[in-house]
Amino acid sequence: MKITRIAAYAVALPLHEGRYAWSGGKSVSVFDSTIVRVETDTGLVGHGEVCPLGPVYLPAYAAGVRAGLAELAPALLGHDPTQLGPLNMLMDRTLKGHPYVKSPVDMACWDLLGQAAGQPVSALLGGCHGAAVALYRAVSQEPPAVMAERVVGYRAEGYRKFQLKVGADPEEDVARIRAVAQVLERGDVLVADANTGWLTHQALRVVRAVADLDIYIEQPCATYEECLTVRRHTDHPFVLDESVQDLAAVVRAWADRAMDVVNVKISKVGGLTKARLVRDVCAELGIAMTIEDSWGGDITTAAIAHLAHSTPEALRFSATDFNSYVTVRTADGAPQRSDGTMAASPAPGLGVTPRPEVLGEPVLDVP
Ligand code: MG
């Protein structure tokens, strides 16, 4: 099989709630997602998606995806998309860094591999564990009472895991955590995610002030070293996210006993191939994982479902159904949330069929 054409489409994804806000006053109201289409000489076509959480979350931004793809795509024409090892080496030789640019290409190539093999991507990633994957719901940063009210609503939709966006004023963050903790029921999981928003002295005040609560603390500070300081002063289970961008960071954090859970975002590490490697190493080391991405719609959600569903249940802390947060359906066949869970499609490949009328004309077309 040979790649004959790579096209990219820009899709705007507004949010049902109108706005998503996190630490430092950052927010997004319409996500700028890029869907990549990889055509082959066999007639098979694969799709991938990448959607940065705006330009100020990770070192990734939507226009950068398209500029990077224009650089990368011509070098990939004529190569076999099902040979994912060589293909990833070729991408890394052609464009240094910029893992988020490579992620949708790699994802589309897994889609092609699955279609060619007649197998769902989850089977190629190791096979499905259990019937479904439990999801978390991100809770946009609002005043404490609003966040508590939202959590009650999300519980009614079936979610049992809640990731509170904190990382603002420490006293108000303590109020946010306490307000939400009061509405939880037995079996619920609460994560306070500061998204790098606290300095260490602020984080230390917060973890001490909520020491009596059964909660997780996620990425309190900007750097790994600051997070490690906080980690060493709290007995709350600890999650790292923004600080862990590759396998080397996982290994370092494991050696330092710096985390109990890590967030594996597909585009942060450069696609499903590298996310699978991180996932398998974490599973062997006993590090639980949230399997997700920076954001996205139906295709990203499908890829998350395949990676999450093929992760052993004991190591699967949670996953995300981003397609239920946004108002636009970009593909048919994507997982749909049911009682706070989702399942990978049993159809070959990612199991998604993009809607041409939503994708529109390509913003990049490399034949
Ligand atoms: Mg996070």
PDB file of C-alpha atoms in Angstrom, residues 135-359:
ATOM      1  CA  LEU A 135     -15.174   8.373  31.389  1.00  0.00           C
ATOM      2  CA  TYR A 136     -14.311  11.471  33.357  1.00  0.00           C
ATOM      3  CA  ARG A 137     -16.026  14.807  32.940  1.00  0.00           C
ATOM      4  CA  ALA A 138     -13.935  17.983  32.925  1.00  0.00           C
ATOM      5  CA  VAL A 139     -15.625  20.702  34.983  1.00  0.00           C
ATOM      6  CA  SER A 140     -14.934  24.147  33.567  1.00  0.00           C
ATOM      7  CA  GLN A 141     -13.684  26.729  36.078  1.00  0.00           C
ATOM      8  CA  GLU A 142     -16.577  28.648  37.633  1.00  0.00           C
ATOM      9  CA  PRO A 143     -17.517  29.876  41.125  1.00  0.00           C
ATOM     10  CA  PRO A 144     -17.688  27.006  43.675  1.00  0.00           C
ATOM     11  CA  ALA A 145     -21.479  26.690  43.779  1.00  0.00           C
ATOM     12  CA  VAL A 146     -21.749  26.596  39.978  1.00  0.00           C
ATOM     13  CA  MET A 147     -19.158  23.841  39.753  1.00  0.00           C
ATOM     14  CA  ALA A 148     -20.970  21.797  42.395  1.00  0.00           C
ATOM     15  CA  GLU A 149     -24.232  22.241  40.490  1.00  0.00           C
ATOM     16  CA  ARG A 150     -22.549  21.143  37.251  1.00  0.00           C
ATOM     17  CA  VAL A 151     -21.197  18.006  38.915  1.00  0.00           C
ATOM     18  CA  VAL A 152     -24.695  17.073  40.065  1.00  0.00           C
ATOM     19  CA  GLY A 153     -25.848  17.438  36.441  1.00  0.00           C
ATOM     20  CA  TYR A 154     -22.957  15.374  35.076  1.00  0.00           C
ATOM     21  CA  ARG A 155     -23.696  12.660  37.644  1.00  0.00           C
ATOM     22  CA  ALA A 156     -27.248  12.540  36.282  1.00  0.00           C
ATOM     23  CA  GLU A 157     -25.729  11.968  32.813  1.00  0.00           C
ATOM     24  CA  GLY A 158     -23.843   8.960  34.183  1.00  0.00           C
ATOM     25  CA  TYR A 159     -20.369  10.324  34.898  1.00  0.00           C
ATOM     26  CA  ARG A 160     -18.747   9.192  38.146  1.00  0.00           C
ATOM     27  CA  LYS A 161     -15.328  10.777  37.706  1.00  0.00           C
ATOM     28  CA  PHE A 162     -14.934  14.546  37.823  1.00  0.00           C
ATOM     29  CA  GLN A 163     -11.926  16.659  36.964  1.00  0.00           C
ATOM     30  CA  LEU A 164     -12.301  20.086  38.527  1.00  0.00           C
ATOM     31  CA  LYS A 165     -10.523  22.954  36.863  1.00  0.00           C
ATOM     32  CA  VAL A 166      -8.773  24.834  39.669  1.00  0.00           C
ATOM     33  CA  GLY A 167      -5.367  26.564  39.554  1.00  0.00           C
ATOM     34  CA  ALA A 168      -6.640  30.034  40.454  1.00  0.00           C
ATOM     35  CA  ASP A 169      -6.764  31.820  43.820  1.00  0.00           C
ATOM     36  CA  PRO A 170      -5.879  29.168  46.440  1.00  0.00           C
ATOM     37  CA  GLU A 171      -8.677  30.094  48.843  1.00  0.00           C
ATOM     38  CA  GLU A 172     -11.313  30.037  46.133  1.00  0.00           C
ATOM     39  CA  ASP A 173      -9.889  26.762  44.819  1.00  0.00           C
ATOM     40  CA  VAL A 174     -10.251  25.211  48.275  1.00  0.00           C
ATOM     41  CA  ALA A 175     -13.867  26.425  48.256  1.00  0.00           C
ATOM     42  CA  ARG A 176     -14.365  24.872  44.796  1.00  0.00           C
ATOM     43  CA  ILE A 177     -12.990  21.514  45.925  1.00  0.00           C
ATOM     44  CA  ARG A 178     -15.041  21.517  49.151  1.00  0.00           C
ATOM     45  CA  ALA A 179     -18.262  22.558  47.384  1.00  0.00           C
ATOM     46  CA  VAL A 180     -17.937  19.713  44.908  1.00  0.00           C
ATOM     47  CA  ALA A 181     -16.814  17.154  47.501  1.00  0.00           C
ATOM     48  CA  GLN A 182     -20.075  17.807  49.363  1.00  0.00           C
ATOM     49  CA  VAL A 183     -22.232  16.681  46.439  1.00  0.00           C
ATOM     50  CA  LEU A 184     -20.291  13.489  45.696  1.00  0.00           C
ATOM     51  CA  GLU A 185     -21.654  10.044  46.331  1.00  0.00           C
ATOM     52  CA  ARG A 186     -19.896   6.834  47.290  1.00  0.00           C
ATOM     53  CA  GLY A 187     -17.822   5.573  44.349  1.00  0.00           C
ATOM     54  CA  ASP A 188     -17.343   8.998  42.753  1.00  0.00           C
ATOM     55  CA  VAL A 189     -13.802  10.127  41.947  1.00  0.00           C
ATOM     56  CA  LEU A 190     -12.702  13.748  42.280  1.00  0.00           C
ATOM     57  CA  VAL A 191      -9.557  15.177  40.719  1.00  0.00           C
ATOM     58  CA  ALA A 192      -8.475  18.778  41.355  1.00  0.00           C
ATOM     59  CA  ASP A 193      -6.573  19.738  38.196  1.00  0.00           C
ATOM     60  CA  ALA A 194      -4.657  23.004  38.556  1.00  0.00           C
ATOM     61  CA  ASN A 195      -3.289  22.849  34.992  1.00  0.00           C
ATOM     62  CA  THR A 196       0.047  24.365  36.122  1.00  0.00           C
ATOM     63  CA  GLY A 197      -1.760  27.322  37.720  1.00  0.00           C
ATOM     64  CA  TRP A 198      -0.265  27.374  41.217  1.00  0.00           C
ATOM     65  CA  LEU A 199       3.146  28.306  42.511  1.00  0.00           C
ATOM     66  CA  THR A 200       4.466  25.797  45.026  1.00  0.00           C
ATOM     67  CA  HIS A 201       3.539  27.886  48.072  1.00  0.00           C
ATOM     68  CA  GLN A 202      -0.030  28.155  46.808  1.00  0.00           C
ATOM     69  CA  ALA A 203      -0.266  24.456  46.002  1.00  0.00           C
ATOM     70  CA  LEU A 204       1.070  23.556  49.439  1.00  0.00           C
ATOM     71  CA  ARG A 205      -1.637  25.661  51.084  1.00  0.00           C
ATOM     72  CA  VAL A 206      -4.355  24.016  49.000  1.00  0.00           C
ATOM     73  CA  VAL A 207      -3.267  20.411  49.593  1.00  0.00           C
ATOM     74  CA  ARG A 208      -3.016  21.064  53.322  1.00  0.00           C
ATOM     75  CA  ALA A 209      -6.432  22.736  53.420  1.00  0.00           C
ATOM     76  CA  VAL A 210      -8.117  19.741  51.745  1.00  0.00           C
ATOM     77  CA  ALA A 211      -6.046  17.075  53.517  1.00  0.00           C
ATOM     78  CA  ASP A 212      -9.203  15.527  55.008  1.00  0.00           C
ATOM     79  CA  LEU A 213     -10.824  14.921  51.580  1.00  0.00           C
ATOM     80  CA  ASP A 214     -10.512  11.841  49.364  1.00  0.00           C
ATOM     81  CA  ILE A 215      -9.302  13.598  46.214  1.00  0.00           C
ATOM     82  CA  TYR A 216      -6.536  13.486  43.629  1.00  0.00           C
ATOM     83  CA  ILE A 217      -4.229  16.424  42.879  1.00  0.00           C
ATOM     84  CA  GLU A 218      -3.279  16.959  39.217  1.00  0.00           C
ATOM     85  CA  GLN A 219      -0.427  19.030  37.750  1.00  0.00           C
ATOM     86  CA  PRO A 220      -0.381  21.728  40.435  1.00  0.00           C
ATOM     87  CA  CYS A 221       2.537  23.730  39.026  1.00  0.00           C
ATOM     88  CA  ALA A 222       4.231  24.596  35.743  1.00  0.00           C
ATOM     89  CA  THR A 223       7.442  22.607  36.014  1.00  0.00           C
ATOM     90  CA  TYR A 224       8.163  19.023  36.896  1.00  0.00           C
ATOM     91  CA  GLU A 225      10.438  20.138  39.751  1.00  0.00           C
ATOM     92  CA  GLU A 226       7.724  22.279  41.326  1.00  0.00           C
ATOM     93  CA  CYS A 227       5.227  19.413  41.036  1.00  0.00           C
ATOM     94  CA  LEU A 228       7.724  17.094  42.696  1.00  0.00           C
ATOM     95  CA  THR A 229       8.023  19.510  45.624  1.00  0.00           C
ATOM     96  CA  VAL A 230       4.255  19.451  46.108  1.00  0.00           C
ATOM     97  CA  ARG A 231       4.113  15.686  45.652  1.00  0.00           C
ATOM     98  CA  ARG A 232       6.629  15.235  48.460  1.00  0.00           C
ATOM     99  CA  HIS A 233       4.473  17.274  50.852  1.00  0.00           C
ATOM    100  CA  THR A 234       1.114  15.607  50.334  1.00  0.00           C
ATOM    101  CA  ASP A 235      -0.359  12.138  50.628  1.00  0.00           C
ATOM    102  CA  HIS A 236      -3.119  12.816  48.085  1.00  0.00           C
ATOM    103  CA  PRO A 237      -2.804  10.546  45.042  1.00  0.00           C
ATOM    104  CA  PHE A 238      -0.939  12.576  42.441  1.00  0.00           C
ATOM    105  CA  VAL A 239      -1.501  12.980  38.691  1.00  0.00           C
ATOM    106  CA  LEU A 240       0.938  14.469  36.184  1.00  0.00           C
ATOM    107  CA  ASP A 241      -0.201  15.742  32.796  1.00  0.00           C
ATOM    108  CA  GLU A 242       1.463  18.774  31.158  1.00  0.00           C
ATOM    109  CA  SER A 243       4.898  17.804  32.580  1.00  0.00           C
ATOM    110  CA  VAL A 244       4.883  14.398  30.902  1.00  0.00           C
ATOM    111  CA  GLN A 245       5.324  14.856  27.160  1.00  0.00           C
ATOM    112  CA  ASP A 246       7.221  11.691  26.225  1.00  0.00           C
ATOM    113  CA  LEU A 247       8.425   8.304  27.424  1.00  0.00           C
ATOM    114  CA  ALA A 248      11.619   9.743  28.918  1.00  0.00           C
ATOM    115  CA  ALA A 249       9.505  11.967  31.175  1.00  0.00           C
ATOM    116  CA  VAL A 250       7.462   8.935  32.270  1.00  0.00           C
ATOM    117  CA  VAL A 251      10.607   7.008  33.162  1.00  0.00           C
ATOM    118  CA  ARG A 252      12.057   9.948  35.083  1.00  0.00           C
ATOM    119  CA  ALA A 253       8.808  10.502  36.990  1.00  0.00           C
ATOM    120  CA  TRP A 254       8.595   6.805  37.808  1.00  0.00           C
ATOM    121  CA  ALA A 255      12.169   6.774  39.111  1.00  0.00           C
ATOM    122  CA  ASP A 256      11.384   9.821  41.284  1.00  0.00           C
ATOM    123  CA  ARG A 257       8.061   8.285  42.473  1.00  0.00           C
ATOM    124  CA  ALA A 258       6.576  11.561  41.238  1.00  0.00           C
ATOM    125  CA  MET A 259       3.089  10.345  40.253  1.00  0.00           C
ATOM    126  CA  ASP A 260       0.446   7.679  40.747  1.00  0.00           C
ATOM    127  CA  VAL A 261      -1.514   8.469  37.584  1.00  0.00           C
ATOM    128  CA  VAL A 262      -0.447  10.005  34.279  1.00  0.00           C
ATOM    129  CA  ASN A 263      -2.549  11.580  31.553  1.00  0.00           C
ATOM    130  CA  VAL A 264      -1.658  10.072  28.197  1.00  0.00           C
ATOM    131  CA  LYS A 265      -2.764  12.513  25.515  1.00  0.00           C
ATOM    132  CA  ILE A 266      -2.409  11.044  22.030  1.00  0.00           C
ATOM    133  CA  SER A 267      -1.272  14.207  20.255  1.00  0.00           C
ATOM    134  CA  LYS A 268       1.019  15.295  23.113  1.00  0.00           C
ATOM    135  CA  VAL A 269       3.265  12.281  22.477  1.00  0.00           C
ATOM    136  CA  GLY A 270       2.870  12.269  18.657  1.00  0.00           C
ATOM    137  CA  GLY A 271       0.138   9.758  17.801  1.00  0.00           C
ATOM    138  CA  LEU A 272      -1.188   6.316  18.638  1.00  0.00           C
ATOM    139  CA  THR A 273       2.136   4.570  17.928  1.00  0.00           C
ATOM    140  CA  LYS A 274       3.980   6.514  20.616  1.00  0.00           C
ATOM    141  CA  ALA A 275       0.982   6.676  22.946  1.00  0.00           C
ATOM    142  CA  ARG A 276       0.792   2.878  22.819  1.00  0.00           C
ATOM    143  CA  LEU A 277       4.461   2.660  23.854  1.00  0.00           C
ATOM    144  CA  VAL A 278       3.883   5.046  26.782  1.00  0.00           C
ATOM    145  CA  ARG A 279       0.705   3.152  27.693  1.00  0.00           C
ATOM    146  CA  ASP A 280       2.425  -0.238  27.689  1.00  0.00           C
ATOM    147  CA  VAL A 281       5.373   0.990  29.771  1.00  0.00           C
ATOM    148  CA  CYS A 282       3.030   2.641  32.299  1.00  0.00           C
ATOM    149  CA  ALA A 283       0.965  -0.554  32.498  1.00  0.00           C
ATOM    150  CA  GLU A 284       4.096  -2.581  33.257  1.00  0.00           C
ATOM    151  CA  LEU A 285       5.252  -0.067  35.880  1.00  0.00           C
ATOM    152  CA  GLY A 286       1.866   0.076  37.616  1.00  0.00           C
ATOM    153  CA  ILE A 287       1.148   3.694  36.726  1.00  0.00           C
ATOM    154  CA  ALA A 288      -2.586   4.206  36.159  1.00  0.00           C
ATOM    155  CA  MET A 289      -3.602   6.278  33.143  1.00  0.00           C
ATOM    156  CA  THR A 290      -6.173   8.688  31.886  1.00  0.00           C
ATOM    157  CA  ILE A 291      -6.293   8.050  28.151  1.00  0.00           C
ATOM    158  CA  GLU A 292      -7.287  11.134  26.193  1.00  0.00           C
ATOM    159  CA  ASP A 293      -6.118  13.934  23.931  1.00  0.00           C
ATOM    160  CA  SER A 294      -5.844  17.718  24.125  1.00  0.00           C
ATOM    161  CA  TRP A 295      -9.376  17.996  22.662  1.00  0.00           C
ATOM    162  CA  GLY A 296     -11.205  16.960  19.503  1.00  0.00           C
ATOM    163  CA  GLY A 297     -14.412  15.635  18.010  1.00  0.00           C
ATOM    164  CA  ASP A 298     -15.621  12.284  16.713  1.00  0.00           C
ATOM    165  CA  ILE A 299     -12.361  11.006  15.218  1.00  0.00           C
ATOM    166  CA  THR A 300     -10.221  11.918  18.233  1.00  0.00           C
ATOM    167  CA  THR A 301     -12.841  10.324  20.495  1.00  0.00           C
ATOM    168  CA  ALA A 302     -12.765   7.144  18.394  1.00  0.00           C
ATOM    169  CA  ALA A 303      -8.970   6.958  18.672  1.00  0.00           C
ATOM    170  CA  ILE A 304      -9.159   7.533  22.446  1.00  0.00           C
ATOM    171  CA  ALA A 305     -11.719   4.739  22.725  1.00  0.00           C
ATOM    172  CA  HIS A 306      -9.467   2.254  20.878  1.00  0.00           C
ATOM    173  CA  LEU A 307      -6.414   3.094  22.987  1.00  0.00           C
ATOM    174  CA  ALA A 308      -8.349   3.195  26.260  1.00  0.00           C
ATOM    175  CA  HIS A 309     -10.352   0.037  25.605  1.00  0.00           C
ATOM    176  CA  SER A 310      -7.130  -1.863  24.869  1.00  0.00           C
ATOM    177  CA  THR A 311      -5.611  -0.717  28.180  1.00  0.00           C
ATOM    178  CA  PRO A 312      -5.932  -3.158  31.119  1.00  0.00           C
ATOM    179  CA  GLU A 313      -8.872  -2.129  33.292  1.00  0.00           C
ATOM    180  CA  ALA A 314      -6.877  -1.942  36.530  1.00  0.00           C
ATOM    181  CA  LEU A 315      -4.519   0.591  34.928  1.00  0.00           C
ATOM    182  CA  ARG A 316      -7.291   2.582  33.235  1.00  0.00           C
ATOM    183  CA  PHE A 317      -8.072   5.486  35.527  1.00  0.00           C
ATOM    184  CA  SER A 318     -10.393   7.170  33.021  1.00  0.00           C
ATOM    185  CA  ALA A 319     -10.818   8.416  29.454  1.00  0.00           C
ATOM    186  CA  THR A 320     -12.631  11.280  27.728  1.00  0.00           C
ATOM    187  CA  ASP A 321     -15.555  11.500  25.304  1.00  0.00           C
ATOM    188  CA  PHE A 322     -14.734  14.892  23.780  1.00  0.00           C
ATOM    189  CA  ASN A 323     -17.353  14.434  21.049  1.00  0.00           C
ATOM    190  CA  SER A 324     -20.111  14.854  23.630  1.00  0.00           C
ATOM    191  CA  TYR A 325     -18.769  18.300  24.675  1.00  0.00           C
ATOM    192  CA  VAL A 326     -19.046  19.801  21.179  1.00  0.00           C
ATOM    193  CA  THR A 327     -22.032  20.656  19.017  1.00  0.00           C
ATOM    194  CA  VAL A 328     -20.724  19.444  15.640  1.00  0.00           C
ATOM    195  CA  ARG A 329     -20.698  15.824  14.496  1.00  0.00           C
ATOM    196  CA  THR A 330     -17.795  15.367  12.081  1.00  0.00           C
ATOM    197  CA  ALA A 331     -18.055  11.604  11.522  1.00  0.00           C
ATOM    198  CA  ASP A 332     -20.483   8.708  11.816  1.00  0.00           C
ATOM    199  CA  GLY A 333     -19.588   5.576  13.774  1.00  0.00           C
ATOM    200  CA  ALA A 334     -17.773   7.357  16.625  1.00  0.00           C
ATOM    201  CA  PRO A 335     -18.363   6.116  20.207  1.00  0.00           C
ATOM    202  CA  GLN A 336     -21.380   7.591  21.958  1.00  0.00           C
ATOM    203  CA  ARG A 337     -21.386   7.944  25.734  1.00  0.00           C
ATOM    204  CA  SER A 338     -23.713   5.600  27.595  1.00  0.00           C
ATOM    205  CA  ASP A 339     -24.100   5.825  31.386  1.00  0.00           C
ATOM    206  CA  GLY A 340     -20.696   7.471  31.795  1.00  0.00           C
ATOM    207  CA  THR A 341     -18.866   4.967  29.595  1.00  0.00           C
ATOM    208  CA  MET A 342     -17.943   4.440  25.967  1.00  0.00           C
ATOM    209  CA  ALA A 343     -16.707   1.495  23.907  1.00  0.00           C
ATOM    210  CA  ALA A 344     -14.373   1.166  20.929  1.00  0.00           C
ATOM    211  CA  SER A 345     -16.093   0.415  17.628  1.00  0.00           C
ATOM    212  CA  PRO A 346     -15.792  -3.235  16.532  1.00  0.00           C
ATOM    213  CA  ALA A 347     -15.626  -2.087  12.876  1.00  0.00           C
ATOM    214  CA  PRO A 348     -12.278  -2.295  11.032  1.00  0.00           C
ATOM    215  CA  GLY A 349      -9.876   0.608  11.568  1.00  0.00           C
ATOM    216  CA  LEU A 350     -11.103   3.473  13.739  1.00  0.00           C
ATOM    217  CA  GLY A 351     -14.668   2.679  12.654  1.00  0.00           C
ATOM    218  CA  VAL A 352     -15.501   6.247  11.657  1.00  0.00           C
ATOM    219  CA  THR A 353     -16.847   7.723   8.414  1.00  0.00           C
ATOM    220  CA  PRO A 354     -16.328  11.488   8.162  1.00  0.00           C
ATOM    221  CA  ARG A 355     -19.199  13.644   6.963  1.00  0.00           C
ATOM    222  CA  PRO A 356     -18.017  15.439   3.785  1.00  0.00           C
ATOM    223  CA  GLU A 357     -20.577  18.221   4.202  1.00  0.00           C
ATOM    224  CA  VAL A 358     -19.076  19.083   7.609  1.00  0.00           C
ATOM    225  CA  LEU A 359     -15.443  18.838   6.493  1.00  0.00           C
TER     226      LEU A 359
END
